[in-house]
Short mmCIF file of C-alpha atoms and ligand atoms in Angstrom, two decimals:
data_model
loop_
_atom_site.label_atom_id
_atom_site.label_comp_id
_atom_site.label_asym_id
_atom_site.label_seq_id
_atom_site.Cartn_x
_atom_site.Cartn_y
_atom_site.Cartn_z
CA MET A 1 -4.87 -16.02 36.83
CA ARG A 2 -2.95 -13.93 34.34
CA SER A 3 -1.71 -15.96 31.39
CA PRO A 4 1.90 -15.50 30.23
CA TYR A 5 0.59 -14.86 26.69
CA SER A 6 -1.95 -12.09 27.32
CA ASN A 7 -0.90 -8.77 25.83
CA ASN A 8 2.50 -10.30 25.28
CA PRO A 9 2.98 -11.30 21.69
CA LYS A 10 6.67 -11.89 22.42
CA ASN A 11 5.86 -14.87 24.66
CA LEU A 12 3.34 -16.17 22.18
CA GLY A 13 5.81 -15.66 19.35
CA GLU A 14 8.48 -17.63 21.21
CA LEU A 15 6.05 -20.40 21.97
CA GLY A 16 4.80 -20.40 18.38
CA GLN A 17 8.35 -20.71 17.11
CA GLN A 18 9.28 -23.44 19.60
CA VAL A 19 6.20 -25.53 18.97
CA LEU A 20 5.72 -24.96 15.28
CA ALA A 21 9.24 -24.27 13.99
CA ASP A 22 9.68 -27.75 12.58
CA LYS A 23 6.04 -28.27 11.69
CA ARG A 24 3.57 -27.67 8.96
CA LEU A 25 0.22 -26.67 10.34
CA ILE A 26 -2.82 -28.14 8.64
CA LEU A 27 -6.02 -26.34 9.63
CA VAL A 28 -9.22 -28.13 8.74
CA SER A 29 -12.61 -26.44 8.87
CA ASN A 30 -15.68 -26.48 6.69
CA ARG A 31 -15.54 -22.74 6.00
CA GLY A 32 -12.07 -21.63 5.03
CA PRO A 33 -10.35 -18.25 5.12
CA ILE A 34 -11.11 -17.36 1.51
CA GLU A 35 -14.15 -17.50 -0.69
CA TYR A 36 -14.39 -16.75 -4.41
CA ARG A 37 -17.26 -14.89 -6.06
CA ALA A 38 -17.93 -14.80 -9.76
CA GLY A 39 -16.21 -11.74 -11.20
CA GLY A 40 -18.34 -9.01 -12.74
CA GLY A 41 -15.64 -7.60 -15.01
CA ASP A 42 -15.11 -8.27 -18.72
CA ASP A 43 -12.59 -11.01 -18.02
CA HIS A 44 -15.04 -12.79 -15.63
CA GLU A 45 -12.10 -13.43 -13.27
CA SER A 46 -13.31 -14.76 -9.91
CA GLN A 47 -12.76 -12.38 -7.00
CA ALA A 48 -11.18 -13.66 -3.78
CA CYS A 49 -12.94 -12.47 -0.61
CA TYR A 50 -11.43 -13.06 2.79
CA GLY A 51 -13.77 -15.06 4.99
CA SER A 52 -15.27 -13.17 7.92
CA GLY A 53 -16.00 -16.29 9.99
CA GLY A 54 -14.75 -16.16 13.58
CA VAL A 55 -12.82 -19.41 13.19
CA ALA A 56 -10.89 -18.10 10.17
CA VAL A 57 -10.05 -14.82 11.90
CA ALA A 58 -8.95 -16.61 15.08
CA LEU A 59 -6.69 -19.05 13.29
CA SER A 60 -5.08 -16.66 10.88
CA ALA A 61 -2.70 -15.60 13.65
CA ALA A 62 -1.21 -19.11 13.72
CA ALA A 63 0.09 -18.57 10.18
CA ARG A 64 2.73 -16.22 11.64
CA TYR A 65 4.63 -19.14 13.13
CA ALA A 66 4.47 -21.96 10.64
CA PRO A 67 3.57 -22.65 7.06
CA VAL A 68 -0.18 -23.24 7.03
CA THR A 69 -2.33 -25.23 4.70
CA TRP A 70 -6.04 -24.80 5.16
CA VAL A 71 -8.28 -27.66 4.12
CA ALA A 72 -11.81 -26.31 3.57
CA SER A 73 -14.93 -26.89 1.53
CA ALA A 74 -15.33 -25.26 -1.84
CA MET A 75 -18.58 -23.48 -0.95
CA THR A 76 -19.36 -21.34 -3.97
CA ASP A 77 -19.48 -22.16 -7.69
CA ALA A 78 -16.52 -19.83 -8.12
CA ASP A 79 -14.57 -21.77 -5.44
CA ARG A 80 -15.20 -24.96 -7.36
CA GLN A 81 -14.11 -23.40 -10.64
CA VAL A 82 -10.95 -21.92 -9.14
CA ALA A 83 -10.16 -25.23 -7.40
CA GLN A 84 -10.64 -27.25 -10.56
CA ARG A 85 -8.36 -24.96 -12.55
CA SER A 86 -5.50 -25.47 -10.08
CA GLU A 87 -3.33 -28.48 -9.41
CA ASP A 88 -4.64 -30.66 -6.55
CA ASN A 89 -7.29 -27.99 -5.81
CA ILE A 90 -4.63 -25.88 -4.09
CA ILE A 91 -4.76 -22.09 -4.07
CA GLY A 92 -2.33 -19.46 -2.81
CA GLY A 93 0.53 -19.77 -0.35
CA ASP A 94 2.71 -17.82 -2.72
CA SER A 95 2.40 -14.19 -1.70
CA GLU A 96 1.69 -11.81 1.13
CA GLU A 97 -1.83 -11.55 -0.14
CA HIS A 98 -2.24 -15.32 0.03
CA PRO A 99 -0.35 -16.20 3.21
CA TRP A 100 -1.77 -19.71 3.38
CA ARG A 101 -2.26 -22.46 0.92
CA VAL A 102 -5.88 -23.49 0.74
CA ARG A 103 -6.73 -26.99 -0.37
CA PHE A 104 -10.36 -27.00 -1.38
CA VAL A 105 -12.45 -30.12 -0.84
CA VAL A 106 -14.80 -30.37 -3.79
CA VAL A 107 -17.83 -32.65 -3.58
CA PRO A 108 -20.89 -32.90 -5.81
CA ASP A 109 -23.66 -30.41 -4.95
CA GLY A 110 -26.10 -33.08 -3.79
CA VAL A 111 -23.56 -34.58 -1.39
CA TYR A 112 -22.70 -31.16 0.06
CA GLU A 113 -26.39 -30.33 0.42
CA ARG A 114 -26.96 -33.44 2.52
CA TYR A 115 -23.86 -32.84 4.66
CA TYR A 116 -24.45 -29.11 5.32
CA ASN A 117 -28.17 -28.45 4.89
CA LEU A 118 -29.55 -31.76 6.21
CA VAL A 119 -27.10 -33.01 8.83
CA SER A 120 -24.53 -30.49 10.10
CA ASN A 121 -26.94 -27.65 10.76
CA PRO A 122 -30.51 -28.94 11.21
CA VAL A 123 -29.34 -31.97 13.19
CA LEU A 124 -25.99 -31.35 14.89
CA TRP A 125 -26.19 -27.57 15.32
CA PHE A 126 -29.77 -27.69 16.61
CA LEU A 127 -29.13 -30.71 18.83
CA GLN A 128 -26.02 -29.17 20.37
CA HIS A 129 -27.86 -25.87 20.97
CA SER A 130 -30.76 -27.79 22.58
CA LEU A 131 -33.13 -26.70 19.79
CA TRP A 132 -34.04 -30.20 18.69
CA LYS A 133 -37.72 -30.22 17.81
CA ARG A 134 -38.55 -33.77 18.76
CA LEU A 135 -42.28 -33.39 19.10
CA GLU A 136 -42.63 -31.76 15.72
CA ARG A 137 -40.65 -34.42 13.85
CA PRO A 138 -40.78 -37.70 15.78
CA SER A 139 -39.38 -39.69 12.86
CA LEU A 140 -36.68 -37.16 12.09
CA TRP A 141 -33.96 -39.75 12.22
CA HIS A 142 -35.56 -41.80 9.51
CA ASP A 143 -35.76 -38.63 7.37
CA ILE A 144 -32.07 -37.87 7.64
CA GLN A 145 -30.52 -41.34 7.65
CA GLU A 146 -29.84 -41.18 3.94
CA ALA A 147 -28.29 -37.73 4.38
CA TRP A 148 -25.93 -39.09 7.01
CA GLU A 149 -24.78 -41.97 4.83
CA GLN A 150 -24.75 -40.12 1.50
CA GLY A 151 -23.64 -36.73 2.81
CA TYR A 152 -21.97 -36.44 6.22
CA VAL A 153 -19.92 -39.65 5.98
CA PRO A 154 -18.59 -39.14 2.41
CA VAL A 155 -17.72 -35.47 2.97
CA ASN A 156 -15.80 -36.41 6.13
CA ARG A 157 -13.98 -39.06 4.08
CA ARG A 158 -13.11 -36.50 1.42
CA PHE A 159 -11.75 -34.16 4.07
CA ALA A 160 -9.65 -37.00 5.48
CA GLU A 161 -8.29 -37.80 1.99
CA ALA A 162 -7.33 -34.16 1.52
CA VAL A 163 -5.54 -34.12 4.90
CA LEU A 164 -3.74 -37.36 4.07
CA ALA A 165 -2.61 -35.93 0.74
CA GLU A 166 -1.13 -33.00 2.68
CA LEU A 167 0.57 -35.36 5.15
CA GLN A 168 2.13 -37.27 2.28
CA MET A 169 3.61 -34.03 0.92
CA ALA A 170 4.85 -32.73 4.28
CA ASP A 171 8.60 -32.58 4.67
CA THR A 172 8.34 -31.61 8.34
CA ALA A 173 6.30 -33.04 11.22
CA PRO A 174 2.72 -31.98 10.61
CA CYS A 175 0.14 -30.92 13.14
CA VAL A 176 -3.49 -31.19 12.06
CA MET A 177 -6.08 -28.99 13.78
CA PHE A 178 -9.70 -29.88 13.02
CA HIS A 179 -12.47 -27.44 13.81
CA ASP A 180 -16.10 -27.88 14.66
CA TYR A 181 -19.13 -30.08 14.22
CA HIS A 182 -18.98 -30.61 10.47
CA LEU A 183 -15.96 -32.88 10.79
CA TYR A 184 -16.50 -35.26 13.69
CA LEU A 185 -15.62 -38.39 11.68
CA ALA A 186 -12.62 -37.19 9.66
CA PRO A 187 -9.96 -37.65 12.43
CA LEU A 188 -10.68 -41.38 12.63
CA TYR A 189 -10.14 -41.81 8.89
CA VAL A 190 -6.90 -39.83 9.09
CA ARG A 191 -5.64 -41.71 12.16
CA ALA A 192 -6.11 -45.06 10.41
CA GLN A 193 -3.52 -44.01 7.80
CA ALA A 194 -1.31 -41.71 9.89
CA PRO A 195 -0.88 -43.23 13.33
CA GLU A 196 1.86 -40.79 14.41
CA ALA A 197 0.38 -37.48 13.24
CA ILE A 198 -0.58 -34.95 15.92
CA LEU A 199 -4.33 -34.39 15.63
CA THR A 200 -6.34 -31.85 17.63
CA HIS A 201 -9.99 -30.88 17.33
CA PHE A 202 -11.59 -27.74 18.74
CA ILE A 203 -15.37 -27.63 19.03
CA HIS A 204 -16.66 -24.08 18.98
CA ILE A 205 -20.26 -24.86 19.92
CA PRO A 206 -21.76 -26.28 23.15
CA TRP A 207 -21.47 -30.01 23.85
CA PRO A 208 -24.69 -31.02 25.64
CA PRO A 209 -25.03 -33.81 28.24
CA PRO A 210 -25.40 -37.50 27.25
CA GLU A 211 -29.21 -37.40 27.62
CA THR A 212 -29.37 -34.99 24.69
CA TRP A 213 -27.21 -37.26 22.50
CA GLN A 214 -29.53 -40.12 23.40
CA GLN A 215 -31.99 -38.59 20.93
CA LEU A 216 -29.81 -39.65 18.00
CA PRO A 217 -29.47 -43.33 17.13
CA TRP A 218 -26.95 -44.93 19.49
CA ASP A 219 -24.49 -45.95 16.77
CA VAL A 220 -24.37 -42.42 15.32
CA THR A 221 -23.44 -40.88 18.67
CA GLU A 222 -20.93 -43.67 19.20
CA ASP A 223 -19.37 -43.00 15.77
CA ILE A 224 -19.18 -39.27 16.53
CA CYS A 225 -17.41 -39.99 19.84
CA ARG A 226 -15.05 -42.54 18.27
CA GLY A 227 -14.24 -40.05 15.49
CA LEU A 228 -13.28 -37.43 18.06
CA LEU A 229 -11.33 -39.93 20.17
CA ALA A 230 -8.93 -40.45 17.27
CA ASN A 231 -7.55 -36.97 18.12
CA ASP A 232 -4.76 -36.37 20.63
CA VAL A 233 -6.57 -33.38 22.08
CA VAL A 234 -10.24 -32.39 21.95
CA GLY A 235 -10.90 -28.81 23.07
CA PHE A 236 -14.08 -27.01 24.11
CA GLN A 237 -15.03 -23.45 25.01
CA THR A 238 -16.24 -24.20 28.53
CA ALA A 239 -15.64 -26.59 31.42
CA ASP A 240 -19.31 -27.69 31.19
CA SER A 241 -18.92 -28.78 27.56
CA ALA A 242 -15.69 -30.64 28.34
CA HIS A 243 -17.37 -32.44 31.23
CA ASN A 244 -20.40 -33.31 29.07
CA PHE A 245 -18.11 -34.76 26.41
CA LEU A 246 -16.37 -37.00 28.96
CA ALA A 247 -19.76 -38.19 30.22
CA THR A 248 -21.02 -38.79 26.67
CA CYS A 249 -18.01 -40.94 25.78
CA GLU A 250 -18.37 -42.87 29.05
CA ARG A 251 -21.99 -43.64 28.21
CA PHE A 252 -21.69 -44.39 24.48
CA VAL A 253 -18.24 -45.89 23.89
CA ALA A 254 -17.70 -49.34 25.33
CA GLY A 255 -14.20 -49.73 26.72
CA ALA A 256 -13.51 -45.99 27.05
CA GLU A 257 -11.53 -45.25 30.25
CA VAL A 258 -12.62 -41.78 31.26
CA ARG A 259 -10.72 -39.56 33.67
CA PHE A 260 -12.86 -36.66 34.91
CA ASP A 261 -10.20 -34.81 36.95
CA PRO A 262 -10.42 -31.31 35.35
CA ASP A 263 -6.63 -30.82 35.24
CA GLU A 264 -5.93 -34.22 33.74
CA ALA A 265 -9.21 -34.93 31.92
CA SER A 266 -8.67 -37.60 29.30
CA ILE A 267 -10.09 -40.68 27.66
CA ARG A 268 -8.12 -43.79 26.82
CA LEU A 269 -9.52 -46.06 24.15
CA SER A 270 -7.72 -49.09 22.74
CA GLY A 271 -4.40 -47.75 24.02
CA HIS A 272 -4.82 -44.26 22.49
CA LEU A 273 -5.03 -41.28 24.85
CA THR A 274 -7.15 -38.21 24.08
CA LYS A 275 -6.73 -35.20 26.36
CA VAL A 276 -9.90 -33.17 26.93
CA ARG A 277 -9.35 -29.45 27.46
CA HIS A 278 -11.36 -26.24 27.66
CA HIS A 279 -9.96 -22.96 26.36
CA PRO A 280 -12.40 -20.08 25.84
CA ILE A 281 -11.80 -18.43 22.47
CA SER A 282 -11.50 -14.66 22.35
CA VAL A 283 -10.81 -11.66 20.16
CA ASP A 284 -7.52 -10.15 19.00
CA VAL A 285 -7.58 -6.89 20.95
CA ALA A 286 -4.68 -5.25 19.09
CA GLU A 287 -6.11 -6.18 15.69
CA LEU A 288 -9.51 -4.76 16.68
CA GLY A 289 -7.78 -1.48 17.56
CA ARG A 290 -6.19 -1.39 14.10
CA ARG A 291 -9.49 -2.13 12.37
CA MET A 292 -11.30 0.57 14.32
CA ALA A 293 -8.78 3.11 13.03
CA SER A 294 -9.40 2.11 9.40
CA PRO A 295 -11.10 4.50 6.95
CA GLU A 296 -13.65 1.78 6.19
CA VAL A 297 -14.94 1.65 9.79
CA GLU A 298 -14.85 5.45 9.95
CA ALA A 299 -17.04 5.63 6.84
CA TYR A 300 -19.60 3.31 8.46
CA ARG A 301 -19.56 5.44 11.63
CA HIS A 302 -20.70 8.39 9.51
CA LYS A 303 -23.30 6.27 7.78
CA LEU A 304 -24.75 5.04 11.10
CA ALA A 305 -24.61 8.34 13.01
CA PRO A 306 -28.03 9.58 11.79
CA LEU A 307 -29.64 6.26 12.83
CA ARG A 308 -28.76 6.74 16.51
CA GLY A 309 -31.21 7.91 19.14
CA ARG A 310 -30.62 9.72 22.39
CA TYR A 311 -30.04 6.16 23.62
CA THR A 312 -28.97 3.36 21.29
CA ILE A 313 -29.39 -0.38 21.77
CA VAL A 314 -27.37 -2.57 19.35
CA ARG A 315 -27.38 -6.25 18.52
CA VAL A 316 -25.15 -8.06 15.99
CA ASP A 317 -26.04 -11.61 15.05
CA ARG A 318 -26.31 -14.12 12.27
CA VAL A 319 -30.03 -14.76 11.77
CA ASP A 320 -30.09 -18.04 13.67
CA PRO A 321 -32.85 -19.36 15.98
CA SER A 322 -30.21 -19.94 18.68
CA LYS A 323 -29.59 -16.17 18.82
CA ASN A 324 -33.15 -15.56 20.13
CA ILE A 325 -33.61 -12.40 18.08
CA VAL A 326 -37.42 -12.34 18.16
CA ALA A 327 -37.46 -12.59 21.98
CA GLY A 328 -35.07 -9.62 22.06
CA PHE A 329 -37.57 -7.54 20.04
CA LYS A 330 -40.41 -8.66 22.33
CA ALA A 331 -38.39 -7.43 25.31
CA PHE A 332 -37.82 -4.10 23.49
CA ASP A 333 -41.57 -3.87 22.85
CA LEU A 334 -42.25 -4.43 26.56
CA LEU A 335 -39.65 -1.80 27.43
CA LEU A 336 -41.52 0.77 25.30
CA GLN A 337 -44.87 -0.24 26.84
CA ARG A 338 -43.55 0.08 30.40
CA HIS A 339 -41.50 3.22 29.73
CA PRO A 340 -43.43 5.40 27.28
CA GLU A 341 -41.01 8.22 28.09
CA LEU A 342 -38.47 6.29 25.97
CA ILE A 343 -40.64 6.52 22.85
CA GLY A 344 -38.87 8.83 20.45
CA GLN A 345 -35.68 8.64 22.57
CA VAL A 346 -34.34 5.11 22.15
CA LYS A 347 -33.31 3.38 18.92
CA PHE A 348 -32.57 -0.29 18.36
CA LEU A 349 -29.97 -0.95 15.65
CA ALA A 350 -30.24 -4.58 14.58
CA LEU A 351 -27.27 -5.72 12.49
CA LEU A 352 -28.37 -9.08 11.22
CA VAL A 353 -26.35 -11.27 8.92
CA PRO A 354 -28.15 -13.61 6.48
CA SER A 355 -27.23 -17.20 7.36
CA ARG A 356 -27.83 -20.77 6.13
CA THR A 357 -30.69 -19.64 3.93
CA GLY A 358 -30.83 -23.05 2.23
CA ILE A 359 -32.41 -24.50 5.38
CA PRO A 360 -36.20 -24.08 5.87
CA GLU A 361 -35.91 -23.45 9.64
CA TYR A 362 -33.59 -20.52 8.92
CA ARG A 363 -35.87 -19.09 6.21
CA ARG A 364 -38.88 -19.33 8.53
CA TYR A 365 -36.96 -17.72 11.36
CA THR A 366 -35.88 -14.86 9.08
CA GLU A 367 -39.57 -14.25 8.30
CA GLU A 368 -40.42 -14.21 12.01
CA VAL A 369 -37.67 -11.69 12.67
CA LEU A 370 -38.80 -9.42 9.83
CA THR A 371 -42.43 -9.65 10.98
CA ALA A 372 -41.50 -8.71 14.55
CA ILE A 373 -39.57 -5.66 13.28
CA ARG A 374 -42.44 -4.54 11.01
CA ASP A 375 -44.94 -4.99 13.82
CA ILE A 376 -43.01 -2.92 16.37
CA ASN A 377 -42.11 -0.23 13.87
CA SER A 378 -45.69 0.15 12.69
CA ARG A 379 -47.04 0.42 16.25
CA TYR A 380 -44.55 2.95 17.63
CA GLN A 381 -43.25 4.88 14.63
CA ARG A 382 -43.53 8.72 14.88
CA ALA A 383 -42.56 11.47 12.45
CA GLY A 384 -38.73 11.45 12.35
CA TRP A 385 -38.39 8.40 14.62
CA ARG A 386 -38.47 4.69 13.81
CA PRO A 387 -37.72 2.42 16.78
CA ILE A 388 -35.86 -0.41 15.00
CA GLU A 389 -33.33 0.07 12.22
CA LEU A 390 -32.52 -3.16 10.43
CA LEU A 391 -29.18 -3.56 8.64
CA TYR A 392 -29.48 -6.97 7.01
CA GLU A 393 -26.13 -7.74 5.37
CA ASN A 394 -22.76 -9.27 6.10
CA SER A 395 -20.45 -6.32 6.80
CA TYR A 396 -17.92 -6.77 9.58
CA PRO A 397 -16.65 -3.14 9.42
CA GLN A 398 -20.24 -1.90 9.72
CA ALA A 399 -20.80 -4.18 12.74
CA LEU A 400 -17.65 -2.78 14.38
CA ALA A 401 -18.83 0.79 13.72
CA ALA A 402 -22.24 0.00 15.26
CA MET A 403 -20.67 -1.57 18.33
CA SER A 404 -18.55 1.54 18.89
CA LEU A 405 -21.70 3.60 19.50
CA TYR A 406 -24.00 1.48 21.64
CA ASP A 407 -25.34 2.47 25.06
CA VAL A 408 -26.55 -1.10 25.47
CA LEU A 409 -25.40 -4.24 23.65
CA LEU A 410 -28.01 -7.00 23.73
CA VAL A 411 -26.77 -10.63 23.57
CA ASN A 412 -29.65 -12.89 24.62
CA SER A 413 -28.78 -16.22 22.91
CA LEU A 414 -30.70 -19.37 23.86
CA ALA A 415 -27.38 -21.24 23.73
CA ASP A 416 -23.99 -20.16 22.45
CA GLY A 417 -20.57 -21.82 22.43
CA MET A 418 -18.86 -18.52 23.29
CA ASN A 419 -20.36 -15.46 21.50
CA LEU A 420 -17.57 -13.25 20.21
CA VAL A 421 -19.86 -10.21 19.83
CA SER A 422 -19.99 -9.99 23.63
CA LYS A 423 -16.17 -9.78 23.63
CA GLU A 424 -15.76 -7.50 20.60
CA GLY A 425 -18.41 -5.00 21.75
CA PRO A 426 -16.81 -3.90 25.03
CA ILE A 427 -13.40 -3.57 23.33
CA VAL A 428 -14.56 -1.28 20.50
CA ASN A 429 -17.35 0.63 22.32
CA GLU A 430 -16.67 4.31 22.98
CA ARG A 431 -19.64 5.20 25.23
CA ASP A 432 -19.11 3.05 28.33
CA GLY A 433 -22.02 1.00 27.07
CA VAL A 434 -23.63 -1.74 29.17
CA LEU A 435 -23.58 -5.40 28.12
CA VAL A 436 -26.86 -7.28 28.64
CA LEU A 437 -25.72 -10.90 28.43
CA SER A 438 -27.51 -14.24 28.33
CA ARG A 439 -26.61 -16.69 31.06
CA ALA A 440 -26.59 -19.33 28.29
CA ALA A 441 -23.70 -17.78 26.35
CA GLY A 442 -20.30 -19.39 26.88
CA SER A 443 -18.84 -15.92 27.52
CA HIS A 444 -21.10 -15.50 30.58
CA ALA A 445 -18.67 -17.49 32.73
CA GLU A 446 -15.99 -14.82 32.15
CA LEU A 447 -18.05 -11.65 31.64
CA GLY A 448 -21.31 -12.20 33.55
CA GLU A 449 -20.05 -10.49 36.68
CA HIS A 450 -19.61 -7.15 34.84
CA ALA A 451 -22.67 -7.44 32.59
CA LEU A 452 -26.41 -7.44 33.35
CA SER A 453 -27.31 -11.12 33.16
CA VAL A 454 -30.56 -12.36 31.61
CA ASP A 455 -32.25 -15.70 31.23
CA PRO A 456 -32.89 -15.90 27.51
CA THR A 457 -36.51 -17.05 27.73
CA ASP A 458 -37.42 -14.42 30.36
CA ILE A 459 -38.76 -11.58 28.23
CA GLU A 460 -39.90 -9.55 31.27
CA GLY A 461 -36.46 -9.91 32.83
CA THR A 462 -34.78 -8.91 29.57
CA ALA A 463 -37.00 -5.80 29.31
CA GLU A 464 -36.08 -4.91 32.90
CA ALA A 465 -32.38 -5.42 32.18
CA LEU A 466 -32.64 -3.08 29.16
CA ALA A 467 -34.38 -0.48 31.37
CA SER A 468 -31.72 -0.79 34.10
CA ALA A 469 -28.95 -0.53 31.53
CA LEU A 470 -30.43 2.63 30.01
CA SER A 471 -30.87 4.30 33.40
CA MET A 472 -27.60 3.16 34.97
CA PRO A 473 -25.63 5.96 36.66
CA GLU A 474 -22.61 7.03 34.65
CA ALA A 475 -20.05 5.99 37.28
CA GLU A 476 -21.38 2.44 37.36
CA ARG A 477 -21.45 2.21 33.57
CA ARG A 478 -17.87 3.39 33.42
CA ALA A 479 -16.72 0.94 36.09
CA ARG A 480 -18.45 -2.02 34.44
CA ALA A 481 -17.20 -1.12 30.95
CA SER A 482 -13.66 -0.81 32.23
CA ARG A 483 -13.79 -4.18 34.03
CA LEU A 484 -15.15 -5.82 30.88
CA ARG A 485 -12.27 -4.40 28.83
CA GLN A 486 -9.73 -5.58 31.40
CA THR A 487 -11.22 -9.08 31.61
CA ILE A 488 -11.29 -9.48 27.84
CA GLY A 489 -7.81 -7.97 27.42
CA ARG A 490 -6.33 -10.37 29.99
CA ASN A 491 -7.69 -13.38 28.17
CA ASP A 492 -7.52 -12.39 24.54
CA LEU A 493 -6.96 -14.48 21.44
CA ALA A 494 -3.24 -14.82 22.13
CA VAL A 495 -4.08 -16.78 25.29
CA TRP A 496 -6.36 -19.13 23.38
CA LEU A 497 -3.76 -19.70 20.69
CA GLY A 498 -1.03 -20.12 23.31
CA ASN A 499 -3.11 -22.80 25.02
CA GLN A 500 -3.61 -24.65 21.72
CA LEU A 501 0.14 -24.57 21.13
CA GLU A 502 0.86 -25.80 24.67
CA ASP A 503 -1.45 -28.74 24.00
CA VAL A 504 0.41 -29.54 20.79
CA ARG A 505 3.75 -29.22 22.58
CA SER A 506 2.72 -31.65 25.31
CA VAL A 507 1.62 -34.25 22.75
CA ALA A 508 4.81 -33.77 20.72
CA LEU A 509 6.94 -34.19 23.87
CA GLU A 510 5.12 -37.38 24.82
CA ARG A 511 5.66 -38.71 21.31
CA GLY A 512 9.36 -37.80 21.67
CA VAL A 513 11.50 -38.57 18.69
CA ARG A 514 8.61 -40.18 16.91
CA SER A 515 7.27 -36.72 16.04
CA THR A 516 8.15 -36.86 12.36
CA ALA A 517 5.35 -37.65 9.98
CA SER A 518 4.61 -41.23 9.32
CA VAL A 519 1.84 -41.88 6.89
CA ALA A 520 1.09 -45.39 5.80
CA ARG A 521 1.87 -45.23 2.09
C1 G6P B 601 -20.78 -20.08 13.95
C2 G6P B 601 -20.11 -20.95 14.96
C3 G6P B 601 -18.92 -21.64 14.37
C4 G6P B 601 -19.29 -22.37 13.09
C5 G6P B 601 -19.93 -21.41 12.14
C6 G6P B 601 -20.40 -22.06 10.88
O1 G6P B 601 -20.01 -18.97 13.66
O2 G6P B 601 -19.73 -20.20 16.08
O3 G6P B 601 -18.47 -22.56 15.31
O4 G6P B 601 -18.18 -22.99 12.51
O5 G6P B 601 -21.05 -20.81 12.78
O6 G6P B 601 -21.11 -21.11 10.16
P1 G6P B 601 -21.48 -21.29 8.64
O7 G6P B 601 -21.91 -19.94 8.22
O8 G6P B 601 -20.24 -21.73 7.95
O9 G6P B 601 -22.58 -22.28 8.59
#
């Protein structure tokens, strides 16, 4: 069904104004839209860099309709210094360059380390992506209990305090939108002090079934569910995740009244109703068009041109075990073994972004990836031809330039909430390239029909899909590429944002006149 918001910023604008006109929007996510780096100049001024995270990009559009304050972690030393120099840790909001205010949450290094490097990523991220290594670490819970109590809980409290400080200052009815797995407990702490505030929480990563949550201590899963049930709306990328969340709350939260009907899915707990929704996130098609026309992307196109082969396979990923990068290289290796005629003809451009390098699992995985690349390159390399080109840095314009030139885009994640690369690629690609897409990516539900689907652990099947993609007749490539563009264009970021706003509107209407802020002072 076509949404009223797709390709129609006017409708979205009207909705944004209706829903948010009298509101202050408080966005809450661990990684914010801005990050400071120590300045190199004589004055040692810190430099502001705009965050490249998908969440920040997606939410920036909301700032067009309402004043936005972003509550986010101070992640770098420079962030902490900038925050401490300013009143209440608040930055920006005063110019076109700083369209939002950012309220940094500053916690001691050791507390942040426990919250981010011991709980949020190695426990919650891995568990929710079904990468929990139970056999290897049977007493894992014991190992991280202290990190939960001394890291995850206090950081969530600090986030809640920062949100409450914003609510106290708000002169209009505020709407608080939490994002992701770092902040499952914060809504409960906010709700206790602000019973009337509109709270929503969007979870960008998969929510697995209750059996998976059973692997954590019961009371931790229960606390996570109760934290989320303090929101008015909890949103997921897919219907499966929404269903799994309902089932998890039914199993772990005594007294939760769960309604599974997909159109009216909700949970009532102690008189409070939480609606459960699923809205697949997407890309801003118009904005991508503007970025592709920028001199920066053009410069990267020139830089990458000599790295292309007669055929070019591209992947763009953070170096994360869930992205299944090594298996992708194994499939490429098998492709070259089975099709020696491709040797010298096909190139694999791997744009890999360093990620979470403070966590041993990520450091080990990076080593595995680099070893796989070295191994394949040393076995197949010929004069003037190297099969894999690695670009290991965080450069969004370079990634866009690479995606414009692929013949095949490989996305073979083991599990993925959505995977925005699989939506960006077909929009910016200029060669009617083929998308090889994991059945385990959230985007598969929308795009699978026009892609070549692979099971992420099936290396043979992935090699075959790469071969079929490279030999696909031009007419079929063109037809598939065009259907991918249409599908993504119909359901772009405006639709996702419109759906979030509709959710807020329905809660505000149900609250009626009580929609002004009321914070227990
Ligand atoms: C991915 C996920 C997001 C998550 C982010 C955190 O991009 O899709 O849902 O918020 O990772 O990444 P970070 O680099 O901040 O650990």
